[in-house]
CSV table of C-alpha atoms in Angstrom, one decimal:
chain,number,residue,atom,x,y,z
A,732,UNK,CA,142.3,131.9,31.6
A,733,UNK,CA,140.5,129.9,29.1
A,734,UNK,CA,137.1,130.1,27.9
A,735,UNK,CA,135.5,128.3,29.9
A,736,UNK,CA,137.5,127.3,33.0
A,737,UNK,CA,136.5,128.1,36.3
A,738,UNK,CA,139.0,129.9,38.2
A,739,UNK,CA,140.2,127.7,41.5
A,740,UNK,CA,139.4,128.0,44.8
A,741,UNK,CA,140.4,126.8,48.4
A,742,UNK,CA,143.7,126.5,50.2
A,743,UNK,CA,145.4,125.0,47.7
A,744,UNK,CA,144.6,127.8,45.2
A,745,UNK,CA,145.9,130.2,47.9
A,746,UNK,CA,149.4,128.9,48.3
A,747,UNK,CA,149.6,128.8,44.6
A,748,UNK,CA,148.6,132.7,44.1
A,749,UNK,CA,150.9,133.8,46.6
A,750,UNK,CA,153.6,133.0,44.1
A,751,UNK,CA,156.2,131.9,47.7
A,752,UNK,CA,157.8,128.7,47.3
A,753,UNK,CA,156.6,125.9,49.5
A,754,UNK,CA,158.8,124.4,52.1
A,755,UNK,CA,158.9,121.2,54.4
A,756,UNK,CA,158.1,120.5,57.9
A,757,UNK,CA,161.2,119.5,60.5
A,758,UNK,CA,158.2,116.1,60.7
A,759,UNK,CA,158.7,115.2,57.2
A,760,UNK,CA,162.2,116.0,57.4
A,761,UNK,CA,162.4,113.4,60.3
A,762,UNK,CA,160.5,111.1,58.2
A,763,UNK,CA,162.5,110.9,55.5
A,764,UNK,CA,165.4,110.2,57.6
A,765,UNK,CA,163.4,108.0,59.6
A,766,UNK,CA,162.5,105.6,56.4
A,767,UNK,CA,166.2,105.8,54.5
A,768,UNK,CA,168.1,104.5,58.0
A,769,UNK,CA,165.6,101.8,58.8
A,770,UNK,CA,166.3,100.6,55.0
A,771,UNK,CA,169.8,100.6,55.1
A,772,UNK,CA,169.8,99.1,58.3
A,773,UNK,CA,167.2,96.2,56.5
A,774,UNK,CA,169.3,96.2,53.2
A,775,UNK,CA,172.9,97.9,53.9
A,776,UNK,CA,171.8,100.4,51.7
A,777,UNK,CA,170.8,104.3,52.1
A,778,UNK,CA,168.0,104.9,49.7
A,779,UNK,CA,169.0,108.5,48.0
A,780,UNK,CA,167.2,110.3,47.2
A,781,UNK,CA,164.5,108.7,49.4
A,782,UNK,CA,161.0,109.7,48.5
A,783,UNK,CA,158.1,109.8,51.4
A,784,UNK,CA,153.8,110.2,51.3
A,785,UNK,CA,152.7,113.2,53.1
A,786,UNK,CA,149.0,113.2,55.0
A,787,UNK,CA,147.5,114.8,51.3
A,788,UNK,CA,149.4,112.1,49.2
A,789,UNK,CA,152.0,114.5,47.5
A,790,UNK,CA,155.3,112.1,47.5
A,791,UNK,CA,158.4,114.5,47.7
A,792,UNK,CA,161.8,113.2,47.0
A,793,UNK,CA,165.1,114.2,50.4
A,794,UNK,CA,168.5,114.2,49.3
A,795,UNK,CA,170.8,112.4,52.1
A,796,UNK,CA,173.0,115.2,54.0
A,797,UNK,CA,174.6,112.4,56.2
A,798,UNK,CA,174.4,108.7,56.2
A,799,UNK,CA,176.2,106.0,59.0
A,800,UNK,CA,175.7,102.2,59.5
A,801,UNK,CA,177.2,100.6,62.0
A,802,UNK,CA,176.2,97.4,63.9
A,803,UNK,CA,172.8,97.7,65.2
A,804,UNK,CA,172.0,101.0,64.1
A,805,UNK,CA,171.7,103.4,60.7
A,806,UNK,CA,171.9,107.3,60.7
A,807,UNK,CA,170.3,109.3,57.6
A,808,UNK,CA,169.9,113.4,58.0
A,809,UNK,CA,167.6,115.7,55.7
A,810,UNK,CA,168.7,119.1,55.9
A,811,UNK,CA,165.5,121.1,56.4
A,812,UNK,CA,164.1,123.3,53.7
A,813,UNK,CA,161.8,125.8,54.6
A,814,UNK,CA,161.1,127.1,51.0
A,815,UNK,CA,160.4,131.1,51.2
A,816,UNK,CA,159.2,131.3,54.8
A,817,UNK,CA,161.2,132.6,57.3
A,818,UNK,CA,161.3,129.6,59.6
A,819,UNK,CA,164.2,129.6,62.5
A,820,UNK,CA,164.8,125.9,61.5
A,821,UNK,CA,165.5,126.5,57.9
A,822,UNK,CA,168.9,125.0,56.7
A,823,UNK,CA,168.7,122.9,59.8
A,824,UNK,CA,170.4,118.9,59.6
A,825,UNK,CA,167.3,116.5,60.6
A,826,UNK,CA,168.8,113.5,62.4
A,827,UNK,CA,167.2,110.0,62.5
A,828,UNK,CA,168.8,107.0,64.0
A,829,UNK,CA,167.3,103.9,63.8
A,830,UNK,CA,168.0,100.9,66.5
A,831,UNK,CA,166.3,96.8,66.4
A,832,UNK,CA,164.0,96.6,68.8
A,833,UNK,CA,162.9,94.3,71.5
A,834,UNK,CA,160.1,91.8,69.7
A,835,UNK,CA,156.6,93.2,69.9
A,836,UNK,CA,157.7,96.6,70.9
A,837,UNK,CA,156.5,98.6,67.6
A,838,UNK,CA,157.9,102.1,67.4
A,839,UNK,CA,160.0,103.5,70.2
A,840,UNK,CA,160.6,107.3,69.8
A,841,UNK,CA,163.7,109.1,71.8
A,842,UNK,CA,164.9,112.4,72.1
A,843,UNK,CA,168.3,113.1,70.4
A,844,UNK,CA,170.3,116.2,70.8
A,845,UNK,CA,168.5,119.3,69.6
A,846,UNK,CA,165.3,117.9,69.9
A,847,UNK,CA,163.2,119.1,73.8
A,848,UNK,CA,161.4,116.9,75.8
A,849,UNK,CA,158.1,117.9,77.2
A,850,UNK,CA,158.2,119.1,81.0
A,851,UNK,CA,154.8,120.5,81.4
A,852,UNK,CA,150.8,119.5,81.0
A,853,UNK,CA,148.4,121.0,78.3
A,854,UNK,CA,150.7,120.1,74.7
A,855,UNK,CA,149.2,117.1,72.8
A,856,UNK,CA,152.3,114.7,74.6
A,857,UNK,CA,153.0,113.8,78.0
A,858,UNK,CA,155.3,115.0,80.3
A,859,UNK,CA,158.6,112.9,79.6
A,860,UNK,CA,158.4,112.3,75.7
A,861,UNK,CA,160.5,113.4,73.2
A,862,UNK,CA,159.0,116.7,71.2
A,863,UNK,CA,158.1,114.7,68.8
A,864,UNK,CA,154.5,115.6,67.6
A,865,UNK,CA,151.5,113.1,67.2
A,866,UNK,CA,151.4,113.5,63.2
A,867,UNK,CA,155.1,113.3,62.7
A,868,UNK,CA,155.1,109.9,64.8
A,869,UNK,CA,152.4,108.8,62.9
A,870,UNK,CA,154.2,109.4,59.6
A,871,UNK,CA,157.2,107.5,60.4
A,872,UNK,CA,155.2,104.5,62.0
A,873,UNK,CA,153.7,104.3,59.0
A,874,UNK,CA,156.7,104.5,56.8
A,875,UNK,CA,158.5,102.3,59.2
A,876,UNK,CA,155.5,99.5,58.7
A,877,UNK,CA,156.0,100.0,54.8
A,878,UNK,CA,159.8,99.7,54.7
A,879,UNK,CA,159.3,96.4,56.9
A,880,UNK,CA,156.8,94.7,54.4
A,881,UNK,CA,159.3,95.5,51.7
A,882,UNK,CA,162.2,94.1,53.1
A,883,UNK,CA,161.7,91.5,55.8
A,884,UNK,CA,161.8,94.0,59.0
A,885,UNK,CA,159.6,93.4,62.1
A,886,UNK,CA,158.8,97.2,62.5
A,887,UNK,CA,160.0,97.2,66.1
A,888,UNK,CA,162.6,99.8,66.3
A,889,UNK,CA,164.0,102.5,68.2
A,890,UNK,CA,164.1,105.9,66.8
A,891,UNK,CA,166.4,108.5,67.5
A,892,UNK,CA,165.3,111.9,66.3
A,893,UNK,CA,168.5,115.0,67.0
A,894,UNK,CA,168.6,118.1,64.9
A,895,UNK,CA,172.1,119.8,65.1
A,896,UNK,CA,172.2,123.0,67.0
A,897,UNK,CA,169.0,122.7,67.7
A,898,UNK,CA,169.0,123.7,71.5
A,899,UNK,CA,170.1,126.6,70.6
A,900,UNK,CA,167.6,127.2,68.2
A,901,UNK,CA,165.3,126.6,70.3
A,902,UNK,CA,165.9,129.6,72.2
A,903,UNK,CA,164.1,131.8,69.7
A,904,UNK,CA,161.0,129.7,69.6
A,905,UNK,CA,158.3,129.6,72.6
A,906,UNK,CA,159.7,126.2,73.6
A,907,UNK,CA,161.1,127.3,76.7
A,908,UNK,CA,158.0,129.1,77.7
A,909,UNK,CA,156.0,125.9,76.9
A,910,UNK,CA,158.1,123.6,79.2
A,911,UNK,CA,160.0,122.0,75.9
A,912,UNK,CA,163.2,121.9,77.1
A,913,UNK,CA,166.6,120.2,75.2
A,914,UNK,CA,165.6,121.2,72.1
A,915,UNK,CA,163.2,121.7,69.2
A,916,UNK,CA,159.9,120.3,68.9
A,917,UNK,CA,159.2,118.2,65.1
A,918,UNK,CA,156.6,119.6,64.0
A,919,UNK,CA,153.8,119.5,61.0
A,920,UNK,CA,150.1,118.0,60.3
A,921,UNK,CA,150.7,118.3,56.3
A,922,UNK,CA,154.3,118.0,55.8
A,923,UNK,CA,154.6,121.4,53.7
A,924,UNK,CA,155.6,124.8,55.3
A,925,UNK,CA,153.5,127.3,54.1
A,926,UNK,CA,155.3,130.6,53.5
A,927,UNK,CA,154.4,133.2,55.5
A,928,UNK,CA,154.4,136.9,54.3
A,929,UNK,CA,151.6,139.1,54.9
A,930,UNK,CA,150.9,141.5,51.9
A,931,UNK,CA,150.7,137.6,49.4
A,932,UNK,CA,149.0,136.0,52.2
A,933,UNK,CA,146.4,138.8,52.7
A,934,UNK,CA,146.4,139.3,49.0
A,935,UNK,CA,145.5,135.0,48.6
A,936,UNK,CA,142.8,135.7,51.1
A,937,UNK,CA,140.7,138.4,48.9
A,938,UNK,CA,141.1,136.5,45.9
A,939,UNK,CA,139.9,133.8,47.5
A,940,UNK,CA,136.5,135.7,49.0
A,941,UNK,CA,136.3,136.9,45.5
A,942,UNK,CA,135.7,133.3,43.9
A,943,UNK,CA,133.5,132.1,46.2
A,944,UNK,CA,131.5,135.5,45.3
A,945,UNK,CA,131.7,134.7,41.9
A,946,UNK,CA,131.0,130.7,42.0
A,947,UNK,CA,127.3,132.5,44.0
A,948,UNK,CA,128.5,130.5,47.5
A,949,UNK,CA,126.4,132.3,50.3
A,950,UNK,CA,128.7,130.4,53.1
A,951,UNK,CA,132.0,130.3,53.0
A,952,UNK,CA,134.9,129.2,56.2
A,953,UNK,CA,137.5,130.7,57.3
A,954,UNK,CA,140.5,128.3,58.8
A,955,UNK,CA,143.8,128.8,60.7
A,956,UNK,CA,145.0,125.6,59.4
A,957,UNK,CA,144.5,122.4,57.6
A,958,UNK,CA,143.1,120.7,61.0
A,959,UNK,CA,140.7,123.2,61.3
A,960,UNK,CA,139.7,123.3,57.8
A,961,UNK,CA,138.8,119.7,57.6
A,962,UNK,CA,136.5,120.0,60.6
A,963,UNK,CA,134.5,122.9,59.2
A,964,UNK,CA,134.2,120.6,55.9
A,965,UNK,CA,132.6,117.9,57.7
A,966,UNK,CA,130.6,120.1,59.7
A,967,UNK,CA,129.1,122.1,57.2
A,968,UNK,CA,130.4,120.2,53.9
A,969,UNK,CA,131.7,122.9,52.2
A,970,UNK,CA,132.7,122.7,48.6
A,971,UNK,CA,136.8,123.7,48.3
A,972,UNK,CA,136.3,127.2,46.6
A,973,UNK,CA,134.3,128.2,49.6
A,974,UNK,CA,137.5,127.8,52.2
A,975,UNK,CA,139.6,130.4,53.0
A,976,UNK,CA,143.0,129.9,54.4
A,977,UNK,CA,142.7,132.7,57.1
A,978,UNK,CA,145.8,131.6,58.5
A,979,UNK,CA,146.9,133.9,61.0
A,980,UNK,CA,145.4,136.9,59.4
A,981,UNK,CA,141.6,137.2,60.7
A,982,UNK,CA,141.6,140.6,60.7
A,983,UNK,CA,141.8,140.4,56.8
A,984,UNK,CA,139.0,137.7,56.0
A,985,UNK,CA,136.9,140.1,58.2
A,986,UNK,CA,137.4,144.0,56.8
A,987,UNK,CA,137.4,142.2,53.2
A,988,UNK,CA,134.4,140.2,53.9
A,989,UNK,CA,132.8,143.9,55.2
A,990,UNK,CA,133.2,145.4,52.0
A,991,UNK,CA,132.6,142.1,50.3
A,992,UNK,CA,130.2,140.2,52.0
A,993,UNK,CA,129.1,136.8,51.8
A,994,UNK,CA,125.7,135.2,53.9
A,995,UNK,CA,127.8,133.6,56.3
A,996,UNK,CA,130.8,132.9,58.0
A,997,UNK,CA,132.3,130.1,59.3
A,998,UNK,CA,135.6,130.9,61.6
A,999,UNK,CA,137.3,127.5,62.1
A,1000,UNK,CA,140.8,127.0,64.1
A,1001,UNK,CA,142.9,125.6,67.4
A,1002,UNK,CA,141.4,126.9,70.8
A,1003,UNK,CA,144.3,128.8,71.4
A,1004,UNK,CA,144.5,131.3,68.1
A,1005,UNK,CA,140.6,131.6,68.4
A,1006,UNK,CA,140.9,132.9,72.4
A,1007,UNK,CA,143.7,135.9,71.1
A,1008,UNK,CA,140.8,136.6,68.8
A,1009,UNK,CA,138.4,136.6,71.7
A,1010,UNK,CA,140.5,138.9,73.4
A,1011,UNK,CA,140.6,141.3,70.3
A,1012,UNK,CA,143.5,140.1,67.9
A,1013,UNK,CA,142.8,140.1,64.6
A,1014,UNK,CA,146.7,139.0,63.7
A,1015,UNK,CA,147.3,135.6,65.5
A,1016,UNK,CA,150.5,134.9,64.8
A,1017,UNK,CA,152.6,133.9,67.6
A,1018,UNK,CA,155.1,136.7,67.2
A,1019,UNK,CA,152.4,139.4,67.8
A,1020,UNK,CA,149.7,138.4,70.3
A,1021,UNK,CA,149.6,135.6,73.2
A,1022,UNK,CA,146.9,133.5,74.4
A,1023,UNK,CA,145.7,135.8,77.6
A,1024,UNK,CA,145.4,133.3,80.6
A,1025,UNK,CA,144.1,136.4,83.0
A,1026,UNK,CA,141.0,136.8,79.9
A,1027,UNK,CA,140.5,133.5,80.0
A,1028,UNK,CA,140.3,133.2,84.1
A,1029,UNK,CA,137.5,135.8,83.6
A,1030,UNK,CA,135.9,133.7,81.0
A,1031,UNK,CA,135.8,130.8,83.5
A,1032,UNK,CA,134.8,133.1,85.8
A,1033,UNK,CA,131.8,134.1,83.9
A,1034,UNK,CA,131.1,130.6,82.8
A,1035,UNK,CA,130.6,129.6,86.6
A,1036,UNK,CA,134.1,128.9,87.6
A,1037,UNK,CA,135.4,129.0,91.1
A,1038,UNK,CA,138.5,131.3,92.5
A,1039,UNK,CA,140.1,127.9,92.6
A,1040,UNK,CA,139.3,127.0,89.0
A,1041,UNK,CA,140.1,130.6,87.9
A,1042,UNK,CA,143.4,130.9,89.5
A,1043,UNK,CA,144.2,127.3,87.9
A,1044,UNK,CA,143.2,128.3,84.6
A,1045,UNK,CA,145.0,131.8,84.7
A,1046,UNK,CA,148.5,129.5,85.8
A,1047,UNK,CA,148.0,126.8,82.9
A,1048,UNK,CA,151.3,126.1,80.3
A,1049,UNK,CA,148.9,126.4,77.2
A,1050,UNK,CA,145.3,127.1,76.5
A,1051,UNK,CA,144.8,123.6,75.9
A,1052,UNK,CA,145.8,123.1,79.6
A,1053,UNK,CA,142.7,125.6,80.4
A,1054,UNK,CA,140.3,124.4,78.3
A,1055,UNK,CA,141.1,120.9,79.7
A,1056,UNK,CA,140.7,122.0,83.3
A,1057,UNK,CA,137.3,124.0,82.8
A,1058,UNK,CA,135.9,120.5,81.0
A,1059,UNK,CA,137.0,118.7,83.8
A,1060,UNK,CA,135.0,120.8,86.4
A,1061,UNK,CA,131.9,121.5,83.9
A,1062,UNK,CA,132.6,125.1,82.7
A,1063,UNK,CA,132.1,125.3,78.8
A,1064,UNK,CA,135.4,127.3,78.5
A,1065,UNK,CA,135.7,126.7,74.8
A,1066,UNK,CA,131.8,127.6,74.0
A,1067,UNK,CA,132.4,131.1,76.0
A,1068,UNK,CA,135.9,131.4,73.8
A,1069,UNK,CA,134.0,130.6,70.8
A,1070,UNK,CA,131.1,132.9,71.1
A,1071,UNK,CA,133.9,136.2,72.4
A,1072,UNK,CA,135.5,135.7,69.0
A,1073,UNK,CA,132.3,135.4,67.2
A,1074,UNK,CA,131.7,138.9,69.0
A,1075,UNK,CA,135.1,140.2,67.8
A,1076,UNK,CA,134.5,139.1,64.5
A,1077,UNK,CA,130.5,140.8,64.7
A,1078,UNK,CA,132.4,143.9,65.2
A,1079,UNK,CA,134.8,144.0,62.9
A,1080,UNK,CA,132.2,143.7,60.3
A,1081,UNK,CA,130.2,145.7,61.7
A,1082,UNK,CA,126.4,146.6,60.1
A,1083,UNK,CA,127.7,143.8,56.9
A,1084,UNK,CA,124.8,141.3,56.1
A,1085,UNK,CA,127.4,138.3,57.4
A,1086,UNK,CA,126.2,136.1,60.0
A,1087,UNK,CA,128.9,134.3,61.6
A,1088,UNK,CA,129.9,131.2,63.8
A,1089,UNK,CA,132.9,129.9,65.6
A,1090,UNK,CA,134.6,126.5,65.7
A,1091,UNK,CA,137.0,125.8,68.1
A,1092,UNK,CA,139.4,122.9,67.8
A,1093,UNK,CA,142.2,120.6,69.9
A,1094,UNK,CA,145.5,119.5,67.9
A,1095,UNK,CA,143.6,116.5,66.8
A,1096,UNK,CA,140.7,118.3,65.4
A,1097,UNK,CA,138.1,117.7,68.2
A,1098,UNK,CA,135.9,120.6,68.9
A,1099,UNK,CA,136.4,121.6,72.2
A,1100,UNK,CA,133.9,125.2,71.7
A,1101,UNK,CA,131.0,126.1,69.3
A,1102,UNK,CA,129.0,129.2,69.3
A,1103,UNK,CA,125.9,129.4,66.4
A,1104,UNK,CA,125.7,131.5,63.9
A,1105,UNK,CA,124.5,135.3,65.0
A,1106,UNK,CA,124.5,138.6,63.0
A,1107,UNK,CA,125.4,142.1,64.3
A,1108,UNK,CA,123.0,143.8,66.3
């Protein structure tokens, strides 16, 4: 390092010491599909490569796999790369077909083969849409609009998203569980898959305690994602070498931050990681713990729910579902969450001079359960 240079800090920093090439999300895949068939269908020609904006503003460039025009309608596929993370949908073909629309329609989104449509309450879509999550839609809506002012389009289209095998796919995700059925959800809030292994991920974590030490930051937050993370920045505007990307991996930020400890700490992510580590879980990933509906019935319970309330909560699809319910009725399901993993967390650390509060978030970032800071003891 040179003289001089402070060493970098934040989730950024992370990725980049982990040394695991990035990937991209089956979202911007769909995007980039999404844009180059709405141009050819515009122009007559397939832009290709065809080069997208993510959320963050990094501008990555999608070879066409596929490419049809026809009367009426263009077909561009992406085929998905999920750089070094082991991600069931790597190597996948992204589908987009684009359709004219009725005048004044804006952005119709359907569900093609591969991708599921949504059966059951408590995801962030209604029951009877495609899969297709808000910030993907949001991308290509916005790409659409762009690649209309360009070339004389209305932006009223009809967009077909299919990934190719993707029902069966599918099978080895927790779609089927959820009440997605067809298919594959598109997924991503950022656009980049962060690769997942535990020893580089863990190893990112410490380093990343170890700055803040050294930049003399008494506070530092750590986040299960980028949603998370930007809450906790506007709650408690917290310079970048103070996050942590926890990830999945609480259990690490915690038993580092015991030997290493830091003033206080912030534990920012969705409502439904933060209730596994209410119930215990220090490794959230999906593969190894599941949101508890029976702990969180008893939550409810405690919080001054009734047996109908309880029995409701313990029979939701997703914890979103039963946070949703308890709101409805009054019962601060999402505090109580919040303030189980903030005692999870206390015991972890232990007797360490860390005082620590909890953040609970929805998919769009709204905080749905807060608990103050506390110390343990």
């Amino acid at each position: 390092m040179a003289e001089g240079t402070k060493p970098k800090g934040g989730r950024s920093a992370q990725l980049e010491r982990t040394g695991l090439r990035h990937g991209w999300t089956t979202g911007a895949c769909a995007t980039a599909a999404t844009t180059a068939a709405y141009t050819a269908l515009l122009t007559g020609q397939f832009p290709d490569p065809v080069t997208i904006t993510l959320p963050k503003g990094q501008r990555p460039a999608f070879a066409l796999a596929a490419e049809e025009l026809a009367d009426g309608r263009a077909m561009a596929a992406v085929v998905k790369d999920a750089g070094d993370d082991p991600d069931v949908t790597h190597g996948a073909l992204v589908r987009a077909t684009v359709r004219h629309g009725g005048p004044g329609t804006g952005v119709v989104f359907r569900a093609g083969p591969g991708v599921g449509t949504v059966t059951r309450p408590g995801l962030p879509l209604p029951v009877g849409e495609p899969a297709i999550n808000p910030v993907p839609r949001q991308m290509m809506r916005e790409h659409i609009a762009e690649v209309a002012r360009a070339h004389g389009g209305t932006a009223d289209v009809e967009v077909e998203v299919s990934v190719d095998g993707g029902e069966e796919i599918a099978r080895s995700t927790w779609n089927p569980r959820l009440g997605i059925l067809g298919g594959l959800s598109i997924l991503g809030t950022t656009g980049i898959v962060v690769p997942y292994s535990c020893s580089a991920w863990i190893d990112s974590i410490r380093r990343g305690v170890d700055v803040a030490r050294a930049a003399g930051r008494t506070h530092v937050a750590g986040c299960t994602g980028s949603t998370s993370e930007k809450v906790a920045v506007a709650v408690h505007g917290l310079p970048e070498d103070a996050l942590l990307d926890m990830g999945d991996f609480a259990g690490a930020v915690l038993k580092y931050l015991r030997r290493h400890p830091v003033p206080r700490l912030t534990i920012a992510g969705g409502f439904a990681k933060l209730s596994k580590l209410a119930a215990g879980h220090l490794d959230l990933h999906s593969s190894r713990s599941q949101v508890d509906k029976g702990f969180l019935a008893e939550l409810a319970r405690h919080g001054g729910a009734d047996d109908e309330l309880a029995a409701a909560v313990a029979g939701a699809n997703t914890g979103l579902e039963a946070v949703q319910l308890c709101a409805a009725r009054g019962v601060p399901l999402g505090d109580l969450v919040a303030a189980a993993a903030r005692t999870t967390a206390l015991g972890v650390l232990r007797e360490a001079p860390v005082a620590v509060d909890v953040i609970c978030v929805d998919r769009a970032g709204t905080i749905v359960g807060r608990v103050e800071p506390a110390a343990y003891g």
